[in-house]
Amino acid sequence: MNQLKKLLIIGFVWPEPKSSAAGGRMMQLISIFKENGYEITFVSAAQDSDFMVDLSEFGVIKKSIELNSSSFDDFIKELNPDVVLFDRFMIEEQFGWRVVENCPKAIRILDTEDLHCLRTARQKAFKKNRTFELIDLLSEEVAKREIASILRCDLSLIISEFEMKILKEVFKINQDLLFYLPFLVDEMKEEDLLNLPFFENRNDFVFIGNFLHEPNWNTVQYLKEAIWPSIKKDFPEAVLKVYGAYPSQKALQLHQPKNGFYIMGRAEEANEIVKNARVVLAPIRFGAGLKGKLLEAMQCGTPSVTTSVGSEAMHEDLTWNGFIEDNPDEFAKKAIALYQDENLWKEAQKKGIAIINKCYQKNNYSNQLISLVNSLLINSESHRLHNFMGNLLQHHAYKSTMYMSKWIEAKNKN
């Protein structure tokens, strides 16, 4: 009888699928490995939260760990995982050298979530009121850390085809170290729309996004200051409801019911809210990765209006399920048209289904991922031998990270 393979996931935070797309992505990864017979242990140094998922319900073992502590070394030696998945590059920096030192044969996978260097460089360009260019990435400090982490790992999961292109063309990363893995959902049929609320039974514009995520907070500010006044001018009855986990006091101060602008706070059931809204507004001005909120809108049969950054790498060559518009006045006009024109709205719904079925089918990616991981388990020595830059970085960078961590640990004991 074959022994179960062991997967250790080291989380940046405990998964909160109802709070962020990152939490949903992590649960998709857990599902893929679980379905393929892996025994999964999820550990994190983060504090428990009221909104984290109960991992035991998914057959996952949960354990808290400490930063800069040799207790992790004892733990991982005993567990002896076949595969270790790092949740974001900061976690690989913190624990990667310990994994190498104590379980050198374990396959190391990095889930980037999105390219942090892309998000950071875009945000800086935006704040300086200039156009972002790919060359900006080469001088970005976080890029040096993130790319080093990608090179040190056996495989990195990349959520966006645009980010795959950046990694290969700008940073010259070998394709063998990368695997494109978008959000994964079930197939939809047009008749599924009959099970969703109809046009006449839906009300309001809606935006959903975790307020701790800077691109979301900026989007809410942009809606309030530049777009909502134009919508209200031409459509006085319009209502926008803004939902998001962890709203700040600044965000709550934007609540203005007299103006049809509502800050609603955390959405207990985001899916139900989006299903009953008529149009999703997402004028995102900077960021990276894929936008989970826009894919969720498609699944809910809810058309959306977004920007070129919001729609980036999300729909291949297919027409968007609504409109893509970067000019705020045009954005407002398109939003009103989509809200008021039932035929336009229904056509947009169907376009969303086409995008889901072409770009996000679980079966198209999950089997490939498991096959690749299984191949790495068999051929890890050869794979690593050909990753010279990764070996070089591991030799030097891990030494500095290791000694810094050991210094912090010794300091904490005194």
Coordinates of C-alpha atoms in Angstrom, one line a residue:
M1 CA 0.0 0.0 0.0
N2 CA 1.4 3.4 -1.0
Q3 CA 2.2 5.8 1.8
L4 CA 0.4 9.1 1.7
K5 CA 2.6 12.0 0.5
K6 CA 2.9 14.8 3.0
L7 CA 2.4 18.5 2.2
L8 CA 3.5 21.2 4.7
I9 CA 2.0 24.7 4.0
I10 CA 3.7 27.6 5.8
G11 CA 1.1 30.3 5.8
F12 CA 1.7 34.1 6.0
V13 CA -1.7 34.2 7.7
W14 CA -4.4 31.7 8.5
P15 CA -6.8 31.4 5.4
E16 CA -9.8 33.7 5.4
P17 CA -11.6 32.9 2.2
K18 CA -14.5 35.2 3.0
S19 CA -12.2 38.1 3.6
S20 CA -9.8 38.0 0.6
A21 CA -9.1 36.4 -2.7
A22 CA -5.8 35.2 -1.3
G23 CA -7.7 33.1 1.3
G24 CA -9.8 31.6 -1.5
R25 CA -6.8 30.9 -3.5
M26 CA -5.2 29.0 -0.6
M27 CA -8.3 26.9 -0.1
Q28 CA -8.2 26.0 -3.8
L29 CA -4.6 24.8 -3.5
I30 CA -5.5 22.8 -0.4
S31 CA -8.4 21.2 -2.3
I32 CA -6.1 20.2 -5.2
F33 CA -3.6 18.4 -3.0
K34 CA -6.2 16.9 -0.8
E35 CA -8.0 15.4 -3.8
N36 CA -4.7 13.9 -5.0
G37 CA -4.1 12.0 -1.7
Y38 CA -1.8 14.4 0.1
E39 CA -1.8 14.6 3.9
I40 CA -1.7 18.3 4.6
T41 CA -0.4 20.2 7.6
F42 CA -0.9 24.0 7.7
V43 CA 1.3 26.0 10.0
S44 CA 1.6 29.8 10.6
A45 CA 3.2 32.2 13.0
A46 CA 0.2 34.5 12.6
Q47 CA -2.3 35.1 15.4
D48 CA -5.6 33.3 15.1
S49 CA -8.4 35.4 13.7
D50 CA -12.2 35.4 14.2
F51 CA -12.7 34.9 10.5
M52 CA -10.2 32.2 9.7
V53 CA -11.5 28.9 8.2
D54 CA -11.7 25.8 10.4
L55 CA -9.0 23.8 8.6
S56 CA -10.0 20.6 10.4
E57 CA -13.2 20.6 8.5
F58 CA -11.1 20.1 5.3
G59 CA -9.0 17.3 6.9
V60 CA -6.0 19.6 7.4
I61 CA -3.9 19.5 10.5
K62 CA -3.3 23.0 12.0
K63 CA -0.3 24.0 14.1
S64 CA 1.1 27.3 15.3
I65 CA 4.8 28.0 14.9
E66 CA 7.2 30.7 16.1
L67 CA 9.4 33.0 14.0
N68 CA 13.2 32.8 14.6
S69 CA 13.0 29.7 16.7
S70 CA 14.7 26.4 16.4
S71 CA 11.5 24.7 17.6
F72 CA 10.5 24.8 13.9
D73 CA 13.6 22.7 13.0
D74 CA 12.5 19.9 15.5
F75 CA 8.9 20.1 14.1
I76 CA 9.8 19.8 10.4
K77 CA 12.4 17.0 11.0
E78 CA 9.7 15.0 12.7
L79 CA 7.0 15.7 10.1
N80 CA 9.5 15.1 7.3
P81 CA 7.2 16.5 4.5
D82 CA 7.6 15.5 0.8
V83 CA 6.5 18.9 -0.3
V84 CA 6.7 22.3 1.4
L85 CA 4.6 25.2 0.1
F86 CA 5.5 28.8 1.1
D87 CA 2.7 31.3 1.2
R88 CA 4.4 34.4 -0.3
F89 CA 8.1 35.1 -0.7
M90 CA 8.4 36.6 2.9
I91 CA 7.6 33.2 4.3
E92 CA 10.2 31.5 2.1
E93 CA 12.8 34.1 3.3
Q94 CA 11.9 33.3 6.9
F95 CA 11.7 29.5 6.8
G96 CA 13.3 28.4 3.5
W97 CA 16.8 27.9 4.9
R98 CA 15.3 25.9 7.8
V99 CA 13.5 23.6 5.3
V100 CA 16.7 23.1 3.3
E101 CA 18.8 22.4 6.4
N102 CA 16.4 19.9 8.0
C103 CA 14.5 18.4 5.0
P104 CA 16.8 18.9 2.0
K105 CA 14.9 16.4 -0.2
A106 CA 11.5 18.1 0.2
I107 CA 10.3 19.9 -2.9
R108 CA 10.0 23.6 -2.2
I109 CA 7.0 25.4 -3.9
L110 CA 6.4 29.2 -3.7
D111 CA 2.9 30.5 -4.1
T112 CA 3.6 34.2 -5.0
E113 CA -0.2 35.2 -4.7
D114 CA 0.8 38.0 -7.0
L115 CA 4.1 39.8 -7.9
H116 CA 4.6 42.1 -4.9
C117 CA 7.2 44.0 -6.9
L118 CA 4.8 44.8 -9.7
R119 CA 2.1 46.0 -7.2
T120 CA 4.7 48.1 -5.3
A121 CA 6.3 49.7 -8.5
R122 CA 2.8 50.5 -9.9
Q123 CA 1.8 52.1 -6.6
K124 CA 4.9 54.3 -6.5
A125 CA 4.5 55.4 -10.2
F126 CA 0.8 56.2 -9.4
K127 CA 1.7 58.3 -6.4
K128 CA 4.3 60.2 -8.4
N129 CA 1.7 60.8 -11.1
R130 CA 3.6 59.1 -13.9
T131 CA 3.1 56.1 -16.1
F132 CA 4.4 52.8 -14.9
E133 CA 7.0 51.1 -17.1
L134 CA 8.3 47.6 -16.9
I135 CA 11.9 48.9 -16.5
D136 CA 10.7 50.3 -13.1
L137 CA 10.8 46.8 -11.8
L138 CA 14.5 46.4 -12.2
S139 CA 15.2 49.1 -9.6
E140 CA 12.5 48.0 -7.2
E141 CA 14.1 46.8 -3.9
V142 CA 11.4 44.2 -3.2
A143 CA 12.0 42.7 -6.7
K144 CA 15.5 41.6 -5.6
R145 CA 14.0 39.8 -2.7
E146 CA 11.1 38.3 -4.5
I147 CA 13.0 37.1 -7.6
A148 CA 15.7 35.6 -5.3
S149 CA 13.0 33.7 -3.5
I150 CA 11.5 32.4 -6.9
L151 CA 15.0 31.3 -8.0
R152 CA 15.7 29.4 -4.7
C153 CA 12.5 27.4 -5.0
D154 CA 11.9 24.3 -7.1
L155 CA 8.7 25.7 -8.5
S156 CA 6.7 29.0 -8.2
L157 CA 2.9 29.2 -8.8
I158 CA 2.1 32.4 -10.8
I159 CA -1.5 33.6 -10.9
S160 CA -1.3 35.9 -14.0
E161 CA -0.1 35.3 -17.5
F162 CA 1.1 38.9 -17.6
E163 CA 3.3 38.1 -14.6
M164 CA 4.6 35.0 -16.3
K165 CA 5.6 37.2 -19.2
I166 CA 7.4 39.7 -16.8
L167 CA 9.3 36.9 -15.1
K168 CA 10.5 35.3 -18.3
E169 CA 11.2 38.5 -20.3
V170 CA 12.2 41.1 -17.8
F171 CA 13.8 38.9 -15.1
K172 CA 14.9 36.0 -17.4
I173 CA 13.5 33.3 -15.2
N174 CA 13.7 29.8 -16.6
Q175 CA 10.2 28.4 -17.6
D176 CA 11.0 25.2 -15.7
L177 CA 10.8 27.1 -12.4
L178 CA 7.3 28.6 -13.1
F179 CA 3.8 27.2 -13.3
Y180 CA 0.8 29.3 -14.4
L181 CA -2.1 28.7 -12.0
P182 CA -5.0 31.1 -12.1
F183 CA -8.0 31.0 -9.9
L184 CA -9.9 27.8 -10.4
V185 CA -13.7 27.4 -10.6
D186 CA -16.3 25.0 -11.9
E187 CA -17.7 25.2 -15.4
M188 CA -20.8 27.3 -16.0
K189 CA -23.6 27.0 -18.5
E190 CA -25.9 29.7 -19.8
E191 CA -28.9 27.9 -18.2
D192 CA -27.2 28.4 -14.8
L193 CA -28.2 32.1 -15.1
L194 CA -31.8 31.0 -14.6
N195 CA -30.9 30.0 -11.0
L196 CA -29.6 33.5 -10.3
P197 CA -31.6 36.6 -9.5
F198 CA -33.0 38.3 -12.7
F199 CA -32.2 41.8 -13.8
E200 CA -35.5 43.2 -12.4
N201 CA -34.9 41.6 -9.0
R202 CA -31.4 43.1 -8.6
N203 CA -30.5 46.5 -7.1
D204 CA -27.6 48.8 -6.5
F205 CA -24.0 49.1 -7.6
V206 CA -21.5 47.2 -5.4
F207 CA -17.8 47.1 -4.7
I208 CA -16.2 44.4 -2.5
G209 CA -12.6 44.5 -1.3
N210 CA -10.5 43.9 1.8
F211 CA -9.6 47.4 3.2
L212 CA -6.2 46.2 4.4
H213 CA -5.2 45.9 0.7
E214 CA -4.0 49.3 -0.5
P215 CA -5.3 49.0 -4.1
N216 CA -8.8 48.4 -2.7
W217 CA -8.7 51.4 -0.3
N218 CA -7.5 53.6 -3.2
T219 CA -10.3 52.3 -5.4
V220 CA -12.9 53.3 -2.8
Q221 CA -11.4 56.8 -2.5
Y222 CA -11.4 57.1 -6.3
L223 CA -15.1 56.0 -6.5
K224 CA -16.1 58.5 -3.9
E225 CA -14.1 61.5 -5.3
A226 CA -14.1 61.0 -9.1
I227 CA -16.7 58.6 -10.3
W228 CA -19.7 58.6 -7.9
P229 CA -20.4 62.3 -8.4
S230 CA -20.7 61.8 -12.2
I231 CA -23.0 58.8 -11.7
K232 CA -25.2 60.6 -9.2
K233 CA -25.4 63.7 -11.5
D234 CA -26.9 61.6 -14.4
F235 CA -28.6 58.9 -12.3
P236 CA -29.8 60.6 -9.0
E237 CA -31.5 57.4 -7.6
A238 CA -28.2 55.4 -7.8
V239 CA -26.9 53.6 -4.7
L240 CA -23.4 52.2 -4.2
K241 CA -22.7 49.7 -1.4
V242 CA -19.1 49.2 -0.5
Y243 CA -18.2 46.1 1.4
G244 CA -14.9 45.0 2.8
A245 CA -13.2 43.3 5.7
Y246 CA -11.2 45.5 8.2
P247 CA -12.5 49.0 7.2
S248 CA -10.5 51.8 8.8
Q249 CA -11.9 54.9 10.5
K250 CA -11.0 56.8 7.4
A251 CA -13.1 54.4 5.3
L252 CA -16.1 54.6 7.6
Q253 CA -16.0 58.4 7.4
L254 CA -16.9 58.0 3.6
H255 CA -20.3 56.6 4.6
Q256 CA -22.8 59.1 3.1
P257 CA -26.4 57.6 2.8
K258 CA -27.8 61.0 1.7
N259 CA -25.5 60.7 -1.3
G260 CA -26.3 57.0 -2.0
F261 CA -22.7 56.0 -0.9
Y262 CA -22.8 53.3 1.8
I263 CA -19.8 51.8 3.6
M264 CA -21.2 48.5 4.7
G265 CA -18.1 46.8 6.3
R266 CA -17.5 43.1 6.2
A267 CA -19.6 41.0 3.9
E268 CA -20.7 37.9 5.8
E269 CA -21.8 36.2 2.5
A270 CA -20.1 38.1 -0.3
N271 CA -21.5 35.7 -2.9
E272 CA -25.1 36.6 -1.9
I273 CA -24.4 40.3 -2.0
V274 CA -22.9 40.1 -5.4
K275 CA -25.7 37.9 -6.7
N276 CA -28.3 40.4 -5.7
A277 CA -26.4 43.5 -7.0
R278 CA -26.9 44.6 -10.5
V279 CA -23.4 45.9 -11.4
V280 CA -20.0 45.6 -9.8
L281 CA -17.8 48.7 -10.0
A282 CA -14.0 48.2 -9.7
P283 CA -12.0 51.2 -10.9
I284 CA -8.7 49.8 -9.8
R285 CA -5.7 52.0 -10.5
F286 CA -2.8 49.9 -9.4
G287 CA -2.1 46.4 -8.2
A288 CA -1.1 43.0 -9.6
G289 CA -2.3 39.4 -10.0
L290 CA -5.9 38.5 -10.8
K291 CA -8.9 40.2 -9.2
G292 CA -10.9 37.6 -7.3
K293 CA -13.8 40.0 -6.9
L294 CA -14.2 40.3 -10.7
L295 CA -14.2 36.5 -11.2
E296 CA -16.7 36.2 -8.4
A297 CA -18.9 38.8 -10.2
M298 CA -18.9 36.6 -13.4
Q299 CA -19.9 33.5 -11.3
C300 CA -22.7 35.5 -9.8
G301 CA -24.0 36.6 -13.2
T302 CA -23.2 40.2 -12.3
P303 CA -21.6 42.4 -15.0
S304 CA -18.8 44.7 -14.0
V305 CA -17.1 47.9 -15.0
T306 CA -13.4 48.0 -14.3
T307 CA -10.1 49.5 -15.6
S308 CA -7.3 48.0 -17.7
V309 CA -5.4 47.2 -14.5
G310 CA -8.5 45.5 -13.0
S311 CA -9.0 43.3 -16.1
E312 CA -5.4 42.6 -16.7
A313 CA -4.7 39.0 -17.7
M314 CA -8.2 38.0 -16.8
H315 CA -10.0 37.4 -20.1
E316 CA -7.5 36.4 -22.8
D317 CA -8.9 37.6 -26.1
L318 CA -12.5 37.5 -25.0
T319 CA -14.8 40.5 -24.6
W320 CA -15.2 41.7 -21.0
N321 CA -18.5 41.0 -19.1
G322 CA -19.3 44.7 -19.0
F323 CA -16.8 47.5 -19.8
I324 CA -13.1 48.3 -19.3
E325 CA -12.7 52.0 -19.0
D326 CA -9.9 54.2 -17.5
N327 CA -11.4 57.6 -17.9
P328 CA -13.6 58.4 -14.9
D329 CA -16.3 60.3 -16.8
E330 CA -16.6 57.5 -19.4
F331 CA -16.5 54.9 -16.6
A332 CA -19.5 56.6 -15.0
K333 CA -21.4 56.6 -18.3
K334 CA -20.7 53.0 -19.0
A335 CA -21.8 52.0 -15.4
I336 CA -25.1 53.8 -15.9
A337 CA -25.7 52.2 -19.3
L338 CA -25.0 48.7 -18.0
Y339 CA -27.3 49.3 -15.0
Q340 CA -30.2 50.6 -17.0
D341 CA -30.1 48.6 -20.3
E342 CA -31.4 45.0 -19.7
N343 CA -30.3 43.7 -23.1
L344 CA -26.8 45.1 -22.6
W345 CA -26.7 43.6 -19.1
K346 CA -27.8 40.1 -20.2
E347 CA -25.2 40.0 -23.0
A348 CA -22.6 41.0 -20.5
Q349 CA -23.7 38.1 -18.2
K350 CA -23.1 35.6 -21.1
K351 CA -19.6 37.1 -21.8
G352 CA -18.7 36.4 -18.2
I353 CA -19.6 32.7 -18.6
A354 CA -17.5 32.5 -21.7
I355 CA -14.5 33.9 -19.8
I356 CA -15.0 31.5 -16.8
N357 CA -15.1 28.5 -19.1
K358 CA -12.1 29.4 -21.2
C359 CA -9.8 30.8 -18.5
Y360 CA -10.5 29.3 -15.1
Q361 CA -11.4 25.6 -15.5
K362 CA -10.0 23.6 -12.6
N363 CA -9.5 20.5 -14.7
N364 CA -7.3 22.3 -17.1
Y365 CA -4.7 23.0 -14.4
S366 CA -5.0 20.9 -11.3
N367 CA -3.9 17.6 -13.0
Q368 CA -0.9 19.3 -14.6
L369 CA 0.2 20.8 -11.3
I370 CA 0.1 17.4 -9.5
S371 CA 1.9 15.7 -12.4
L372 CA 4.6 18.4 -12.3
V373 CA 5.0 18.1 -8.5
N374 CA 5.2 14.3 -8.8
S375 CA 7.9 14.6 -11.5
L376 CA 9.9 16.9 -9.3
L377 CA 9.7 14.4 -6.4
I378 CA 11.4 11.9 -8.7
N379 CA 13.8 14.2 -10.5
S380 CA 14.7 16.8 -7.9
E381 CA 18.4 16.3 -8.2
S382 CA 18.5 16.9 -11.9
H383 CA 16.1 19.8 -11.7
R384 CA 18.2 21.5 -9.0
L385 CA 21.5 20.9 -10.8
H386 CA 20.2 22.9 -13.7
N387 CA 19.1 25.8 -11.5
F388 CA 22.6 27.3 -11.0
M389 CA 21.4 30.8 -10.0
G390 CA 19.1 29.3 -7.5
N391 CA 21.9 27.2 -6.0
L392 CA 24.1 30.3 -5.9
L393 CA 21.5 32.4 -4.1
Q394 CA 20.8 29.6 -1.7
H395 CA 24.5 29.3 -0.8
H396 CA 24.9 33.0 -0.1
A397 CA 21.4 34.4 0.8
Y398 CA 20.4 31.5 3.1
K399 CA 23.7 32.0 5.1
S400 CA 22.9 35.7 5.8
T401 CA 19.2 34.9 6.5
M402 CA 20.2 32.0 8.7
Y403 CA 22.7 33.9 10.8
M404 CA 20.3 36.9 11.2
S405 CA 17.5 34.5 12.4
K406 CA 19.9 32.7 14.8
W407 CA 21.1 36.1 16.2
I408 CA 17.4 37.1 16.8
E409 CA 16.7 33.8 18.5
A410 CA 19.8 34.1 20.7
K411 CA 18.8 37.7 21.5
N412 CA 15.2 36.7 22.4
K413 CA 16.6 34.1 24.9
N414 CA 18.6 36.7 26.8

